[in-house]
PDB file of C-alpha atoms in Angstrom:
ATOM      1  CA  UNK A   1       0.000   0.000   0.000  1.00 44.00           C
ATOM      2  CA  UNK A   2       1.082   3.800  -0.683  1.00 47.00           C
ATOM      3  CA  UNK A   3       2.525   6.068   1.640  1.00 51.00           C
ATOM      4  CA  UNK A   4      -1.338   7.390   3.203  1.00 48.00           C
ATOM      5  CA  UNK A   5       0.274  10.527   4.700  1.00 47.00           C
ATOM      6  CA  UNK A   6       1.539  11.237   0.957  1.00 46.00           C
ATOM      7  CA  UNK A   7      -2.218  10.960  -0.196  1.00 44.00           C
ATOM      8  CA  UNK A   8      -3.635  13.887   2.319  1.00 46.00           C
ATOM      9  CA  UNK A   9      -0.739  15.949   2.125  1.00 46.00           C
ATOM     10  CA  UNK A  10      -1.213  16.149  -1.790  1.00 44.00           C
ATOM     11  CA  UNK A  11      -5.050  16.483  -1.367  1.00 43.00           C
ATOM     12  CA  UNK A  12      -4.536  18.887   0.624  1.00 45.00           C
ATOM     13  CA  UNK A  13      -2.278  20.843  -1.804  1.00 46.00           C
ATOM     14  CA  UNK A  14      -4.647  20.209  -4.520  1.00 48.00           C
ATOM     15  CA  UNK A  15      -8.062  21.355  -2.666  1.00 47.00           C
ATOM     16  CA  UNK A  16      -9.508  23.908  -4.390  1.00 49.00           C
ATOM     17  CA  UNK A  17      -9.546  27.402  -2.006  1.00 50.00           C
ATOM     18  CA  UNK A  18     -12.546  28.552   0.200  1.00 46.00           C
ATOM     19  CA  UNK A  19     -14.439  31.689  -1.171  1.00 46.00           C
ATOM     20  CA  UNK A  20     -12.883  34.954  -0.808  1.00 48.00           C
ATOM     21  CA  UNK A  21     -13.162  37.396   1.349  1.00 44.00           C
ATOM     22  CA  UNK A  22     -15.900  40.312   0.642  1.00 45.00           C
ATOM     23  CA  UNK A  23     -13.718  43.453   0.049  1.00 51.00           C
ATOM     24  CA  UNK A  24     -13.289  44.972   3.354  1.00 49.00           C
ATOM     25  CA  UNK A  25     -15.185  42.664   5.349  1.00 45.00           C
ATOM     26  CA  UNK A  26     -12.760  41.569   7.370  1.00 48.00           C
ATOM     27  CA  UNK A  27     -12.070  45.305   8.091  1.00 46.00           C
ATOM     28  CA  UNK A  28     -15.570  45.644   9.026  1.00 44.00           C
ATOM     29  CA  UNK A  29     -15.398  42.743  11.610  1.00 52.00           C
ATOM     30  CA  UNK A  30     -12.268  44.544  12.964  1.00 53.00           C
ATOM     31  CA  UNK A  31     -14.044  47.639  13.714  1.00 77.00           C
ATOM     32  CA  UNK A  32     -17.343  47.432  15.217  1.00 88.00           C
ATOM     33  CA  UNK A  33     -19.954  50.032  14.559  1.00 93.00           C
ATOM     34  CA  UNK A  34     -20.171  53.186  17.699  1.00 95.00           C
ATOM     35  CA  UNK A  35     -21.216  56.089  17.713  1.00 96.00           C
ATOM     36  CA  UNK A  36     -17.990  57.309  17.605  1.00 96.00           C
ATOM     37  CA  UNK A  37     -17.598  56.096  14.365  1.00 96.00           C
ATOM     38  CA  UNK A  38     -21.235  56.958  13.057  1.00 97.00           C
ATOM     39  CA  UNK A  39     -20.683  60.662  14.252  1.00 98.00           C
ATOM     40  CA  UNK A  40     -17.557  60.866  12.771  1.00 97.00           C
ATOM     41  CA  UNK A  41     -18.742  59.335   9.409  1.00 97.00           C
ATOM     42  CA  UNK A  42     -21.919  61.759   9.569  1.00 98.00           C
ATOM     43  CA  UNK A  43     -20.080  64.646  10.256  1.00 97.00           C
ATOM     44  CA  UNK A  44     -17.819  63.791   6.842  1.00 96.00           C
ATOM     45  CA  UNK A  45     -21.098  63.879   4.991  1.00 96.00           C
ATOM     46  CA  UNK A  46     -22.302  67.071   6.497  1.00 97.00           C
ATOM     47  CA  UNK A  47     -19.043  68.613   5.441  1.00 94.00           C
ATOM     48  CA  UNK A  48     -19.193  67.404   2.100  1.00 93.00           C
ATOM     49  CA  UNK A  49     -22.548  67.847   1.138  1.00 91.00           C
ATOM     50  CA  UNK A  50     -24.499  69.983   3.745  1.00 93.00           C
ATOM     51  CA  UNK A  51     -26.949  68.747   6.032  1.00 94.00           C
ATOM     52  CA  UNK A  52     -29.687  68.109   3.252  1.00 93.00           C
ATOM     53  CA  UNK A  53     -27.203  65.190   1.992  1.00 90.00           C
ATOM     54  CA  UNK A  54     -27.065  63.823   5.142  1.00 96.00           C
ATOM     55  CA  UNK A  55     -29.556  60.456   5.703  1.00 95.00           C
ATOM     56  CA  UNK A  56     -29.182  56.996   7.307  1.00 96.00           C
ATOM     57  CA  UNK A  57     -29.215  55.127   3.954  1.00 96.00           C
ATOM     58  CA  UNK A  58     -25.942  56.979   2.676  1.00 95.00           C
ATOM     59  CA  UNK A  59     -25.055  57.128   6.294  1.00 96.00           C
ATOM     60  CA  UNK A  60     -25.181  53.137   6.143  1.00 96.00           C
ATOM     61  CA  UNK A  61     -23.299  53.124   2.748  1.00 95.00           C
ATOM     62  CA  UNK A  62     -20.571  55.291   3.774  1.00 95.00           C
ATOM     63  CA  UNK A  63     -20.015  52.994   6.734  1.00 95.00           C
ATOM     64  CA  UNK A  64     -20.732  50.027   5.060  1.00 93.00           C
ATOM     65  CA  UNK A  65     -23.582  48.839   7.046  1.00 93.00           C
ATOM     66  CA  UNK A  66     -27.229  48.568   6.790  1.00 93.00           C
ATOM     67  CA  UNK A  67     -29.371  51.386   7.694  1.00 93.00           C
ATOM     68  CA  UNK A  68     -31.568  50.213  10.587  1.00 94.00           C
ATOM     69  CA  UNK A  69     -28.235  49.123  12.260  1.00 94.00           C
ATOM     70  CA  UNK A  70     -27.806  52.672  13.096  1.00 96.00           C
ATOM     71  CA  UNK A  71     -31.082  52.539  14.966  1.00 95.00           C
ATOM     72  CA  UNK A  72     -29.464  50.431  17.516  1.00 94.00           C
ATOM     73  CA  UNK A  73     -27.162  53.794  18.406  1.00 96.00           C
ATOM     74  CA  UNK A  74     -29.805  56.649  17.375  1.00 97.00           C
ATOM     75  CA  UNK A  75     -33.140  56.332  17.533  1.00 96.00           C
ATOM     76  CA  UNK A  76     -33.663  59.035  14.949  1.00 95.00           C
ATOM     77  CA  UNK A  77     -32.052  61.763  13.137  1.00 96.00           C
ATOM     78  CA  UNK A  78     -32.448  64.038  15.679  1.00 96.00           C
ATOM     79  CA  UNK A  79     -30.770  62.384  17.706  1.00 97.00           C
ATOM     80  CA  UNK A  80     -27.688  61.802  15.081  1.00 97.00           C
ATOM     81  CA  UNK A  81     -27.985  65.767  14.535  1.00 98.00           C
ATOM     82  CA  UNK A  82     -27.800  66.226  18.298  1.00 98.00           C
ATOM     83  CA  UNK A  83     -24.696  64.111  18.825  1.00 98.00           C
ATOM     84  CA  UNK A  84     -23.461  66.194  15.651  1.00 98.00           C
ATOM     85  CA  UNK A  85     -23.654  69.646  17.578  1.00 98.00           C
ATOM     86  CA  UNK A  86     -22.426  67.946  20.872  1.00 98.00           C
ATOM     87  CA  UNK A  87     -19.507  66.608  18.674  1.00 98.00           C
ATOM     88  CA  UNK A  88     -19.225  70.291  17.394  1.00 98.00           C
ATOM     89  CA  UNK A  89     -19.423  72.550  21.098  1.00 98.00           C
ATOM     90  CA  UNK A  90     -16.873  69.896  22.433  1.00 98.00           C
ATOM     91  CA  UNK A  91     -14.164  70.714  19.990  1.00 97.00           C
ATOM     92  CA  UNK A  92     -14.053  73.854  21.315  1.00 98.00           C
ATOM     93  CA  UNK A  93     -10.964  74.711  22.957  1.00 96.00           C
ATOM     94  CA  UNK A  94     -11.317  76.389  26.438  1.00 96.00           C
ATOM     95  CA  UNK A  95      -8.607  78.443  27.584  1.00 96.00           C
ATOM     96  CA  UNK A  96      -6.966  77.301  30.975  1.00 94.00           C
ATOM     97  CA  UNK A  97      -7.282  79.767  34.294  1.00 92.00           C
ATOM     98  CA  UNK A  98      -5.314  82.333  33.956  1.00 91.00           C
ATOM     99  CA  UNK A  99      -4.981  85.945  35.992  1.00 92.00           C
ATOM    100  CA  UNK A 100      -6.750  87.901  32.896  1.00 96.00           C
ATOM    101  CA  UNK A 101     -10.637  87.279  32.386  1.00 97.00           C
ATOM    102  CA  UNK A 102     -10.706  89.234  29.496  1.00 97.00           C
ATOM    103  CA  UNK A 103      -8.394  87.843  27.709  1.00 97.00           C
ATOM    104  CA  UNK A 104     -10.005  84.573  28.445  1.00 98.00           C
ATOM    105  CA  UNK A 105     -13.227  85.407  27.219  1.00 98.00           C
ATOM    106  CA  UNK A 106     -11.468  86.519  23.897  1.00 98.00           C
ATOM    107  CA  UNK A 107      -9.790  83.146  23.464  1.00 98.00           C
ATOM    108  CA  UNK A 108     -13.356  81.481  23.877  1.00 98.00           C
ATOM    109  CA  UNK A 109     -14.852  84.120  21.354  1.00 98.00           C
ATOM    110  CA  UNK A 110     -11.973  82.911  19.065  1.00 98.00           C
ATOM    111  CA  UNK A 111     -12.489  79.170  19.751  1.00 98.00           C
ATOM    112  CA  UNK A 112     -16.272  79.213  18.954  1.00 98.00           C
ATOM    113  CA  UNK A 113     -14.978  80.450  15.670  1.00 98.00           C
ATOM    114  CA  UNK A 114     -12.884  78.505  14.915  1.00 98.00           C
ATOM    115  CA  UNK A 115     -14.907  75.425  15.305  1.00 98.00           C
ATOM    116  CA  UNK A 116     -17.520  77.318  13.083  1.00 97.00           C
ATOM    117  CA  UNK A 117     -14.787  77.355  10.447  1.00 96.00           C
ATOM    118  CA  UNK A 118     -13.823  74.307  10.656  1.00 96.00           C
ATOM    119  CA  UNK A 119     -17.451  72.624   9.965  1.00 96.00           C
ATOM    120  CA  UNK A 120     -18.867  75.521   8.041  1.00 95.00           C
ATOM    121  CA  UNK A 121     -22.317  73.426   6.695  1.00 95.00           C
ATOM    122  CA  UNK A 122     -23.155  72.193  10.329  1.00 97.00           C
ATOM    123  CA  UNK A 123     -23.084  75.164  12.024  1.00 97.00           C
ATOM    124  CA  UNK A 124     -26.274  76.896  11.015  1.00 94.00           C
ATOM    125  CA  UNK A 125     -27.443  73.779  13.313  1.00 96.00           C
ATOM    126  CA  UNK A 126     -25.174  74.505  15.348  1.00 97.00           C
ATOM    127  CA  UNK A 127     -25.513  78.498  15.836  1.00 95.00           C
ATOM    128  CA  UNK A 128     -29.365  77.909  16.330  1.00 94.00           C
ATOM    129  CA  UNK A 129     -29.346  75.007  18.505  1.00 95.00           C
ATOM    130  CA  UNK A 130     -30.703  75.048  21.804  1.00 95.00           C
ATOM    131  CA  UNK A 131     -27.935  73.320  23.434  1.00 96.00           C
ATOM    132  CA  UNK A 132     -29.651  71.895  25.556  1.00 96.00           C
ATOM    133  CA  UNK A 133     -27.757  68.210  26.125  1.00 97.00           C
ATOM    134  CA  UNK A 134     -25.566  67.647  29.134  1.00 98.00           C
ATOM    135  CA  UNK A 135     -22.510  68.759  26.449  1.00 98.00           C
ATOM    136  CA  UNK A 136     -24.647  71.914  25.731  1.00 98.00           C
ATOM    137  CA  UNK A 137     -25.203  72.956  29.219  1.00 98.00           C
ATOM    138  CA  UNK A 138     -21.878  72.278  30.239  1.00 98.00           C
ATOM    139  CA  UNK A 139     -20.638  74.740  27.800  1.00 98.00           C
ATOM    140  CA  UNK A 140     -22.942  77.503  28.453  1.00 98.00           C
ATOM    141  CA  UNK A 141     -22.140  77.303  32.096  1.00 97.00           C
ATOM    142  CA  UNK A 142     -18.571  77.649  31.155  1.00 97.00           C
ATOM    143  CA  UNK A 143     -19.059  81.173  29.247  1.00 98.00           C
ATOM    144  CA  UNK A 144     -20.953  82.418  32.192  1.00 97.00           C
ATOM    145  CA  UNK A 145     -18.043  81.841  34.017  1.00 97.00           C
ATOM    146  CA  UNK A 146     -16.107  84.121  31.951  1.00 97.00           C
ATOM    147  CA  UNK A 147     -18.599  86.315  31.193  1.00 97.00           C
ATOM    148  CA  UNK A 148     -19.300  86.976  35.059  1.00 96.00           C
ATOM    149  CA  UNK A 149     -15.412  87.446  35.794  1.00 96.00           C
ATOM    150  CA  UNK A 150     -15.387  89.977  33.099  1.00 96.00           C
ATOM    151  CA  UNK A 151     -18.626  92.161  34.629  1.00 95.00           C
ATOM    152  CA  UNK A 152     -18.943  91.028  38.106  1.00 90.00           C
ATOM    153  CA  UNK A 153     -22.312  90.314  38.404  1.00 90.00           C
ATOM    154  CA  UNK A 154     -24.752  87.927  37.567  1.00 93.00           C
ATOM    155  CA  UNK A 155     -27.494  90.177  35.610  1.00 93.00           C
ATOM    156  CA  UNK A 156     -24.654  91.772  33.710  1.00 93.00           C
ATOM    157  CA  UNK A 157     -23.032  88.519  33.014  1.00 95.00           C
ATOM    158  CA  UNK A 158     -26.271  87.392  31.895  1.00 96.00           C
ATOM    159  CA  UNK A 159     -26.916  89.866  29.562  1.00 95.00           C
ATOM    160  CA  UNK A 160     -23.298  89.830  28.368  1.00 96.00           C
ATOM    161  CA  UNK A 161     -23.355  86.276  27.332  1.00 97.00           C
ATOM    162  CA  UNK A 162     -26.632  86.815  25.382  1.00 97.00           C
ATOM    163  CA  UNK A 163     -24.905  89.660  23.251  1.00 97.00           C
ATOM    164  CA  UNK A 164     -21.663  87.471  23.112  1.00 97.00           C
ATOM    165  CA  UNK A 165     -23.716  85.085  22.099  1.00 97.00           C
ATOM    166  CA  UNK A 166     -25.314  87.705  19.385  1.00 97.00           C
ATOM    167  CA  UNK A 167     -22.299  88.594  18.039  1.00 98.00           C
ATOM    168  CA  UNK A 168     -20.494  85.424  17.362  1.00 97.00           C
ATOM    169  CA  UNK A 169     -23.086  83.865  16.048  1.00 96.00           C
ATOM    170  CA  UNK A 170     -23.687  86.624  13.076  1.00 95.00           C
ATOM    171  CA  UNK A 171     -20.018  86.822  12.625  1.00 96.00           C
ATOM    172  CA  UNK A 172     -19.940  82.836  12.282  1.00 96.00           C
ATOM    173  CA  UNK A 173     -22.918  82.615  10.068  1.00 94.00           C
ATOM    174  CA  UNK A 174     -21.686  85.874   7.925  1.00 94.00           C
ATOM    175  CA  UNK A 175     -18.395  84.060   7.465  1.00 94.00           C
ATOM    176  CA  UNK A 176     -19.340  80.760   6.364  1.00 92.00           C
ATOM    177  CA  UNK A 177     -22.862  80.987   5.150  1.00 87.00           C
ATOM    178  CA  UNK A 178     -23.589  84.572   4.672  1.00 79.00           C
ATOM    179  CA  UNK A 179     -22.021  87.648   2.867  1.00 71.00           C
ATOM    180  CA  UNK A 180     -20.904  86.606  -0.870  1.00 62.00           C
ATOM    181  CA  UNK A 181     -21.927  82.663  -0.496  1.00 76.00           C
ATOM    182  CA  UNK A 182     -25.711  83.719   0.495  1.00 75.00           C
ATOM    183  CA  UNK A 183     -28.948  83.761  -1.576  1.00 81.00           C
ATOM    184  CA  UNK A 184     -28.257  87.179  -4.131  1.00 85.00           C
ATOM    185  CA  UNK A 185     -31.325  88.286  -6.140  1.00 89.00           C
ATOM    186  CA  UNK A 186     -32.379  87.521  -9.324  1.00 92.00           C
ATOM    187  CA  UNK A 187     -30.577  90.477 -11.448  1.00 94.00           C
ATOM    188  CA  UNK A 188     -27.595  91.441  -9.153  1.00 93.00           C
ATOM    189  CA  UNK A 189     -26.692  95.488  -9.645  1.00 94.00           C
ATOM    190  CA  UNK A 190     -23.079  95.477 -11.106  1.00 94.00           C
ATOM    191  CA  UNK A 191     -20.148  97.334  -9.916  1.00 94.00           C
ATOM    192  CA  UNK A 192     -21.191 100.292 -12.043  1.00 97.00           C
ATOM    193  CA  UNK A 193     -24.705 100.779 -10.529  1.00 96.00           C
ATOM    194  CA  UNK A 194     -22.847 100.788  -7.254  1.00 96.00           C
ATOM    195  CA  UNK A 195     -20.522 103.258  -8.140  1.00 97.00           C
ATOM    196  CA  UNK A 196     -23.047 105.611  -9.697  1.00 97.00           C
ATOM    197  CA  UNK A 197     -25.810 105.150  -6.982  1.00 98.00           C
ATOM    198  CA  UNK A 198     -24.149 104.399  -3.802  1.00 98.00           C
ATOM    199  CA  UNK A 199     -20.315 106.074  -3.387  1.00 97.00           C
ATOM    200  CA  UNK A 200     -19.847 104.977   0.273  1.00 98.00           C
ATOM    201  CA  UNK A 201     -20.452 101.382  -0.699  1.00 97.00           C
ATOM    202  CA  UNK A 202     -18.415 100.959  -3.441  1.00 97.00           C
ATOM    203  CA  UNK A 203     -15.457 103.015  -1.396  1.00 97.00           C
ATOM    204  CA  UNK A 204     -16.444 100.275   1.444  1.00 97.00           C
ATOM    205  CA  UNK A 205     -16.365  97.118  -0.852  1.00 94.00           C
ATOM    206  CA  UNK A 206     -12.842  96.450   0.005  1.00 94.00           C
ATOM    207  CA  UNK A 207     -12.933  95.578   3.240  1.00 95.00           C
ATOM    208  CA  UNK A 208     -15.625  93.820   3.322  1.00 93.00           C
ATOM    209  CA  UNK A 209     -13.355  90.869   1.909  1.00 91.00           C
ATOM    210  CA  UNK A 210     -11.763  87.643   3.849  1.00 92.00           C
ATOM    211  CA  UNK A 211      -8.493  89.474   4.033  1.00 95.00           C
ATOM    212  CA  UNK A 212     -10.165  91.700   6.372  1.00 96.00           C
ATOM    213  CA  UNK A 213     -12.326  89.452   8.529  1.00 96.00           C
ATOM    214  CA  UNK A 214     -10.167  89.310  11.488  1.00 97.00           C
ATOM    215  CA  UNK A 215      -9.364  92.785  11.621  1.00 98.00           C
ATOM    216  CA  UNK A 216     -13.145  93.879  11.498  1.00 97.00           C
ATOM    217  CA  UNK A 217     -13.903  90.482  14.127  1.00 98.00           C
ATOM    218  CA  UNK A 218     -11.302  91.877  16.129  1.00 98.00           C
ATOM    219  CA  UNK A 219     -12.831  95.391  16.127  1.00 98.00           C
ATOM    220  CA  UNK A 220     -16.407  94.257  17.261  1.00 97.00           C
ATOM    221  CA  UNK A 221     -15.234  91.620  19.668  1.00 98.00           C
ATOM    222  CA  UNK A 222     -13.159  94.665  21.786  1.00 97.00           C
ATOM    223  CA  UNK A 223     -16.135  96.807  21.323  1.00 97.00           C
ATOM    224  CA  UNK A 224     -18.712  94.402  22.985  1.00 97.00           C
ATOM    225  CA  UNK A 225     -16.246  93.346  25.431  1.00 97.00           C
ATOM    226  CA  UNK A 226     -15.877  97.145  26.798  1.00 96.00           C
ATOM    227  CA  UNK A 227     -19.666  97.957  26.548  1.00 94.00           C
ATOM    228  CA  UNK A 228     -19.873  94.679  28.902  1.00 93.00           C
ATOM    229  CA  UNK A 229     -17.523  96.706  31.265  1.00 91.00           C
ATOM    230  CA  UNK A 230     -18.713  99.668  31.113  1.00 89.00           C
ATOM    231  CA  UNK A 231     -22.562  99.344  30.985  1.00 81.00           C
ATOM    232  CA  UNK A 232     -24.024 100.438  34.377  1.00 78.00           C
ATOM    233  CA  UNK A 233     -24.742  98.095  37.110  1.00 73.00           C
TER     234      UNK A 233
END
């Protein structure tokens, strides 16, 4: 009789292979879906395409996924959208204690900024969000704090964070969604109607522009800052 070991070992050789692999499925057993992961992958999609583009079927496809398997981490959109803006106020960058309460409110006015910047088509949500989520909260009480060293009092600190509040919120919205990337009417005047018709404009025009942002952010912020000081108590 043969040499039986020499039989299986050249079966085995000769077996014909198992089925491949699915593309990435083995990557997708590796990495479990979280919310982590779904908030990161939604927030790509808002920042790509606005938050019209944003469902749970591409939502699924992007992650590779089915779409009811984000159910099992968000009940609904709104609660994706929330976890979106939570994702959003926590990037913002606090500054540490320090001896100077002004300056720390300006480096908070600057943060909140920044993180509209960075995520330009999520933060109309954003900007008129309640915040009203633990993360939401949290952050409001924070400004208060700063707000209330600046003034000294509650009312005023009160009253200052609402106009803070104002202020960055137009200057966010004006930057990334607003002056020259806004709605314009039907039949636009053109630079020679302007000139004609309204002088001070077109002698203004200029620095209206992105080179001159954060000069003229720079300008209001002081101003509101000092009519925060100075209003009476």
């Amino acid at each position: 009789m043969g040499d039986r070991s020499s039989v299986r070992r050249t079966t085995r050789a000769h077996a014909p292979p198992g089925p491949a692999a699915a593309p990435g499925a083995q990557g997708r057993r590796r990495r479990p879906l979280t919310r982590e992961r779904i908030v990161a992958a939604a927030l790509a999609l808002v920042d790509d395409g606005g938050l019209a583009g944003l469902s749970f079927r591409r939502l699924g496809a992007k992650l590779g996924c089915e779409a009811m398997s984000l159910y099992h981490h968000f009940p609904g959109k709104q609660h994706l959208l929330d976890a979106l803006v939570d994702h959003a106020i926590a990037s913002i960058e606090m500054p540490p204690a320090g001896p100077d309460p002004v300056e720390r409110l300006v480096r908070a006015a600057y943060a909140y900024r920044a993180m509209a910047r960075r995520h330009p088509r999520l933060f109309p949500l954003v900007g008129l969000h309640r915040l009203n989520t633990p993360t939401g909260v949290r952050f409001i009480e924070a400004v208060l704090a700063l707000t209330e060293a600046v003034v000294g009092d509650r009312e005023r600190s009160a009253r200052g964070f609402r106009a803070l509040g104002y202020y960055l919120m137009g200057a966010a919205l004006d930057e990334t969604s607003g002056y020259a990337l806004g709605p314009s009417a039907a039949e636009p005047v053109d630079d020679a109607y302007i000139a004609e018709h309204c002088p001070r404009l077109a002698a203004a025009a200029p620095y209206f522009g992105q080179a001159h942002w954060d000069r003229t952010f720079a300008l209001g912020l002081a101003a509101l800052i000092d009519g925060m000081r100075s209003a009476p108590r």
